[in-house]
Amino acid sequence: MNPSRPGKRRRPGEERVDGGGCMPKPQASSNGIAEASAGPPPLLASRLTPPALPEPLLLRPRLTARLDAGTAGPVTLVRAPAGWGKTTLLAAWARGAPEPGPAWVQVEEGDTGERLWAYLAAALRGVAQAEEEEPAIPVAPPRPDQLELLAAALAARDRPVLLVLDDLHRVTDPAALTGLEFLLRHTDGRLRLVAGARTELPLALHRLRLAGELTEIGPEELAFTDDEVADLLVAHGAPLPATAVARLRERTGGWPAGLRFAALAARDRPDPQRWAERFGGDQPDVAAYLRAEVLSGLTPAARDLLLRAAVAPAVRADLADALTGRGDGGQVLAGLARDGGFLHRDDSDPPWYRAHPLLADLLREELDGLGDDERRDLHLRAAGWYAGHDRPAEALRHALAAGEWERASELLLTGWPELVPYDREAAAGPPPPAPPAEAVRRDPELALAGAAERAYAGDSAAAAARLREAVAAARSLPAPRRDRFRRLATALELTLARLAGDHREVRDAAARLLATRDPAQVESPDTDDPRTGEDADVRAVAGTALGLVDLAEGDLRAASATLGAALDAARRAGRPRTELVCATRCALLHALAGELRAAERTARAALELPSCQGWSSRAECAHAHLALALVALHRDQPEEATAHLALTGAAGGDATVAAAAALCRGALLRDAAEPAAATQLVARAREELASRSAAGDLADRLLAEEADLRSEQGDVDTARGLLADRARAPEPAPVLTLALARVELRAGDVRAAGYALPDWDAPAAADWPLPVRLASGVLEAVLARRGGDDRRAGRLLEQVLDLAGPEGHRRVFTRAEPAVRDLLAAHLDSGTAHWPTVSDLVRGVDEPADRGPAGAERALDEPLTERELTILRYLQSILSNVEIASELSVSVNTVKTHVRNIYRKLDATRRREAVRRARELRLI
């Protein structure tokens, strides 16, 4: 709380006693408000007091702390649509404030300027009366030409007065708002306004933002966290397991009103967990609230757009225009998203918009109420738009929903490689109807189209049933069509095997698919032959499936080769989505191999692909960001690594990817002097990988990292125990023998360390991950220097520098054994071909580099700050400013201020332009 307001704190829910003059009494003396305003209706005490708090009340210290901090400035704005808990937050904060507490005014519909000023003056006078030593507030409500009297009285106070105006958006009188701004400007900082509103206020807030004097709390901060959801459920007597809590928070978007509805209903259910899983916007109480408080306030055009847009999980302006037949989609969507809460936008170009999950449920229910012809027309419009924008999977779903059987078959034949599900969000809405039996008999490939749509949506059972139906109907097909049908059916079998996680069947189905290739194309591909495209499609789909299986099984070398070939085939065939899948995985594999230049080049190219836009590609783009995080880690740029790592959450479902992310996070925790947390993280990731029966290189790396961390903390015996069997096997993994050498060195046994160290300079070592080779070389140089052979140590270090230089590896030197700095310094004195690098590394051992190449900042008239560099890295992603603020635990206003500074310093006007300029300067 504000330290300038001492006093006793009341408990939330405790009513304030009217003995301190905090509000006027209806029967006032000749000095009272009521008698002074004999003509107008009396002032209601209920509008001058914070409302009663709901029971049970969930205290939210993180938000009250934000309010406390905000009152150090002139204006704090709590802005969100209905049901986001604005009034509850403000009332709990006001009731818990030290006496006399803030002045409170509840704004109501129809308040004129005169009525508002009457309440405002009464509220301020109540506070002044409680502080007898303060100058008095004028008795009568001021007229516009008398505001100077009130401003002067407020400016003469010793301490600021807090004024809470709840539901300030209801004020429609421009003169009243102008007067409020006048007071804020001319009270010498003695008036601190805390406002609650549903919409952006017509105040000159931009001036306060630019001056850093505005604190904003929006839906992204008002949304409940997982812990708060769990506490709310417990308070309502309906505790749920952590997984159900997370699911409920996801379904509600953290919306407080929706969560309270869910908590109230869950406690009366025999199986609250199952009920919470099914909770949605079609629940009667939730639907009624959304209709009354959200939809009823929209213009007919905005409501019509939202209804029609519900046919798709997300829309952008041109898709909205296609669905409505109007041309104002961008303007309407931007206006609806501006206030946040129930329509979210990403930062792709052009932006995509997505409704809040519960509102989307309600809109789809209302969409079902439209006539069949109107719904069919919407699906036809959507199918046409998606087909014209290289999104065949979405186009197929809408064509089937519209009953356009010929178009559905055509989409399958022309776009089948892009219909394979990889990492993506489930399709929204109910499944389209199955094609009628008569249509399937005429065209068995139509049933395949229905099966492909269901597989893409993740409904394996329905997909398998439709596949069987298609195979049964295809027996009468003529030979040329039969061959084509067999290829498509086999590709679908491959998809279903991947969805089931059956790696053996994936390999068998991929082999069957490759066997459908034309023998002539296999022996001599002809780029002018139309069959070349078909051959490339087959190789792209089969190769991607095989590469993903190799990756899941931990065979990184095989995965890299297979996915690299599939990437080339996808590019040849012109399949952007398959290209994105392969490119992001190839970037990650390059990074894991220590091939930093190739990883960075491939990842950045993938992020520039048009298909890496919108919510449906977040998982794919997340793999590229994980690759860039690993690149930054090895270059010892921890801030950049952290920024990219924060964008990889959508890729965490894959065990191998989760293991790679854990290695990166563990290293960053270790660098931050949190070895215990790093050990726990790595051990948990290793156990998770083992539970999924995924062995291979990453499993060995996690084991080696855990042993290294334990020995670093002095637990040498446990570290030796972890490595005992695997590191002393006939053909141990080099990363394990390197870890054992480090353990022995920490135990003081230099001879055992040298014996365990792998031969990093042997011809076979060329296939090792480069970080393992480099670390082994550095350790051998340290051991040589300990043995008194400085010349050999220098020669070994020079070899390591030769390997590390082209890729920009730094971490292997700056985060290595403590003796490495002395080794580097001695090497600098004895002469080296890498003098600038070694000189920089000697400094970097004490102060690791956080930035890009030296000199890049000199290209700017005004260098970027560390925080601006961090936010600049986030700007490469599809995260919105709100999401970036959440990741960095700062306000969205702070992020916007930094973004404006970035644009100014980079001489850019748009996000993509700023990113492009930063890459030219090698800032990112």
PDB file of C-alpha atoms in Angstrom, residues 502-592:
ATOM      1  CA  ASP A 502       3.052 -47.064 -33.804  1.00  0.00           C
ATOM      2  CA  HIS A 503       6.599 -46.555 -35.063  1.00  0.00           C
ATOM      3  CA  ARG A 504       6.881 -49.982 -36.681  1.00  0.00           C
ATOM      4  CA  GLU A 505       3.693 -49.436 -38.663  1.00  0.00           C
ATOM      5  CA  VAL A 506       4.868 -45.949 -39.637  1.00  0.00           C
ATOM      6  CA  ARG A 507       8.006 -47.454 -41.157  1.00  0.00           C
ATOM      7  CA  ASP A 508       6.012 -50.169 -42.921  1.00  0.00           C
ATOM      8  CA  ALA A 509       3.429 -47.712 -44.271  1.00  0.00           C
ATOM      9  CA  ALA A 510       6.166 -45.325 -45.414  1.00  0.00           C
ATOM     10  CA  ALA A 511       7.827 -48.168 -47.301  1.00  0.00           C
ATOM     11  CA  ARG A 512       4.489 -49.016 -48.951  1.00  0.00           C
ATOM     12  CA  LEU A 513       3.989 -45.382 -49.884  1.00  0.00           C
ATOM     13  CA  LEU A 514       7.459 -45.115 -51.414  1.00  0.00           C
ATOM     14  CA  ALA A 515       6.712 -48.293 -53.384  1.00  0.00           C
ATOM     15  CA  THR A 516       3.912 -46.413 -55.213  1.00  0.00           C
ATOM     16  CA  ARG A 517       6.461 -44.175 -56.938  1.00  0.00           C
ATOM     17  CA  ASP A 518       6.864 -44.435 -60.689  1.00  0.00           C
ATOM     18  CA  PRO A 519       9.977 -46.603 -61.386  1.00  0.00           C
ATOM     19  CA  ALA A 520      11.097 -44.235 -64.112  1.00  0.00           C
ATOM     20  CA  GLN A 521      11.099 -41.297 -61.707  1.00  0.00           C
ATOM     21  CA  VAL A 522      12.998 -43.312 -59.092  1.00  0.00           C
ATOM     22  CA  GLU A 523      15.815 -44.046 -61.527  1.00  0.00           C
ATOM     23  CA  SER A 524      15.944 -40.715 -63.359  1.00  0.00           C
ATOM     24  CA  PRO A 525      13.784 -37.857 -62.128  1.00  0.00           C
ATOM     25  CA  ASP A 526      12.780 -35.509 -64.927  1.00  0.00           C
ATOM     26  CA  THR A 527      11.902 -32.006 -63.765  1.00  0.00           C
ATOM     27  CA  ASP A 528       9.744 -31.439 -66.857  1.00  0.00           C
ATOM     28  CA  ASP A 529       7.695 -34.581 -66.312  1.00  0.00           C
ATOM     29  CA  PRO A 530       4.421 -33.972 -64.423  1.00  0.00           C
ATOM     30  CA  ARG A 531       5.134 -37.161 -62.503  1.00  0.00           C
ATOM     31  CA  THR A 532       8.113 -35.427 -60.884  1.00  0.00           C
ATOM     32  CA  GLY A 533       5.788 -33.457 -58.638  1.00  0.00           C
ATOM     33  CA  GLU A 534       3.927 -36.618 -57.619  1.00  0.00           C
ATOM     34  CA  ASP A 535       7.238 -38.317 -56.845  1.00  0.00           C
ATOM     35  CA  ALA A 536       8.384 -35.365 -54.736  1.00  0.00           C
ATOM     36  CA  ASP A 537       5.076 -35.432 -52.840  1.00  0.00           C
ATOM     37  CA  VAL A 538       5.558 -39.093 -51.972  1.00  0.00           C
ATOM     38  CA  ARG A 539       9.145 -38.555 -50.860  1.00  0.00           C
ATOM     39  CA  ALA A 540       8.200 -35.499 -48.795  1.00  0.00           C
ATOM     40  CA  VAL A 541       5.359 -37.214 -46.928  1.00  0.00           C
ATOM     41  CA  ALA A 542       7.132 -40.525 -46.354  1.00  0.00           C
ATOM     42  CA  GLY A 543      10.429 -38.856 -45.464  1.00  0.00           C
ATOM     43  CA  THR A 544       8.803 -36.483 -42.976  1.00  0.00           C
ATOM     44  CA  ALA A 545       7.044 -39.362 -41.223  1.00  0.00           C
ATOM     45  CA  LEU A 546      10.245 -41.430 -41.050  1.00  0.00           C
ATOM     46  CA  GLY A 547      12.302 -38.465 -39.861  1.00  0.00           C
ATOM     47  CA  LEU A 548       9.853 -37.684 -37.080  1.00  0.00           C
ATOM     48  CA  VAL A 549       9.985 -41.309 -35.946  1.00  0.00           C
ATOM     49  CA  ASP A 550      13.790 -41.192 -35.909  1.00  0.00           C
ATOM     50  CA  LEU A 551      13.598 -37.985 -33.880  1.00  0.00           C
ATOM     51  CA  ALA A 552      11.125 -39.482 -31.407  1.00  0.00           C
ATOM     52  CA  GLU A 553      13.394 -42.529 -30.959  1.00  0.00           C
ATOM     53  CA  GLY A 554      16.422 -40.340 -30.289  1.00  0.00           C
ATOM     54  CA  ASP A 555      18.375 -41.200 -33.455  1.00  0.00           C
ATOM     55  CA  LEU A 556      19.357 -37.641 -34.241  1.00  0.00           C
ATOM     56  CA  ARG A 557      21.779 -38.403 -37.076  1.00  0.00           C
ATOM     57  CA  ALA A 558      19.243 -40.519 -38.939  1.00  0.00           C
ATOM     58  CA  ALA A 559      16.522 -37.923 -38.326  1.00  0.00           C
ATOM     59  CA  SER A 560      18.726 -35.153 -39.683  1.00  0.00           C
ATOM     60  CA  ALA A 561      19.476 -37.029 -42.902  1.00  0.00           C
ATOM     61  CA  THR A 562      15.886 -38.158 -43.471  1.00  0.00           C
ATOM     62  CA  LEU A 563      14.268 -34.818 -42.701  1.00  0.00           C
ATOM     63  CA  GLY A 564      16.851 -32.989 -44.806  1.00  0.00           C
ATOM     64  CA  ALA A 565      15.889 -35.089 -47.835  1.00  0.00           C
ATOM     65  CA  ALA A 566      12.197 -34.606 -47.083  1.00  0.00           C
ATOM     66  CA  LEU A 567      12.738 -30.836 -46.856  1.00  0.00           C
ATOM     67  CA  ASP A 568      14.280 -30.785 -50.326  1.00  0.00           C
ATOM     68  CA  ALA A 569      11.362 -32.836 -51.684  1.00  0.00           C
ATOM     69  CA  ALA A 570       8.764 -30.557 -50.047  1.00  0.00           C
ATOM     70  CA  ARG A 571      10.410 -27.508 -51.602  1.00  0.00           C
ATOM     71  CA  ARG A 572      10.499 -29.198 -55.000  1.00  0.00           C
ATOM     72  CA  ALA A 573       6.826 -30.122 -54.710  1.00  0.00           C
ATOM     73  CA  GLY A 574       5.820 -26.677 -53.463  1.00  0.00           C
ATOM     74  CA  ARG A 575       4.291 -27.885 -50.183  1.00  0.00           C
ATOM     75  CA  PRO A 576       4.811 -24.989 -47.722  1.00  0.00           C
ATOM     76  CA  ARG A 577       3.354 -26.641 -44.642  1.00  0.00           C
ATOM     77  CA  THR A 578       5.408 -29.813 -45.046  1.00  0.00           C
ATOM     78  CA  GLU A 579       8.419 -27.601 -45.743  1.00  0.00           C
ATOM     79  CA  LEU A 580       7.804 -25.742 -42.467  1.00  0.00           C
ATOM     80  CA  VAL A 581       7.619 -28.985 -40.469  1.00  0.00           C
ATOM     81  CA  CYS A 582      10.860 -30.293 -41.934  1.00  0.00           C
ATOM     82  CA  ALA A 583      12.692 -26.959 -41.779  1.00  0.00           C
ATOM     83  CA  THR A 584      11.968 -26.339 -38.092  1.00  0.00           C
ATOM     84  CA  ARG A 585      13.052 -29.864 -37.123  1.00  0.00           C
ATOM     85  CA  CYS A 586      16.174 -29.618 -39.279  1.00  0.00           C
ATOM     86  CA  ALA A 587      17.040 -26.329 -37.568  1.00  0.00           C
ATOM     87  CA  LEU A 588      16.686 -27.998 -34.171  1.00  0.00           C
ATOM     88  CA  LEU A 589      18.826 -30.959 -35.237  1.00  0.00           C
ATOM     89  CA  HIS A 590      21.539 -28.632 -36.557  1.00  0.00           C
ATOM     90  CA  ALA A 591      21.531 -26.828 -33.210  1.00  0.00           C
ATOM     91  CA  LEU A 592      21.790 -30.085 -31.259  1.00  0.00           C
TER      92      LEU A 592
END
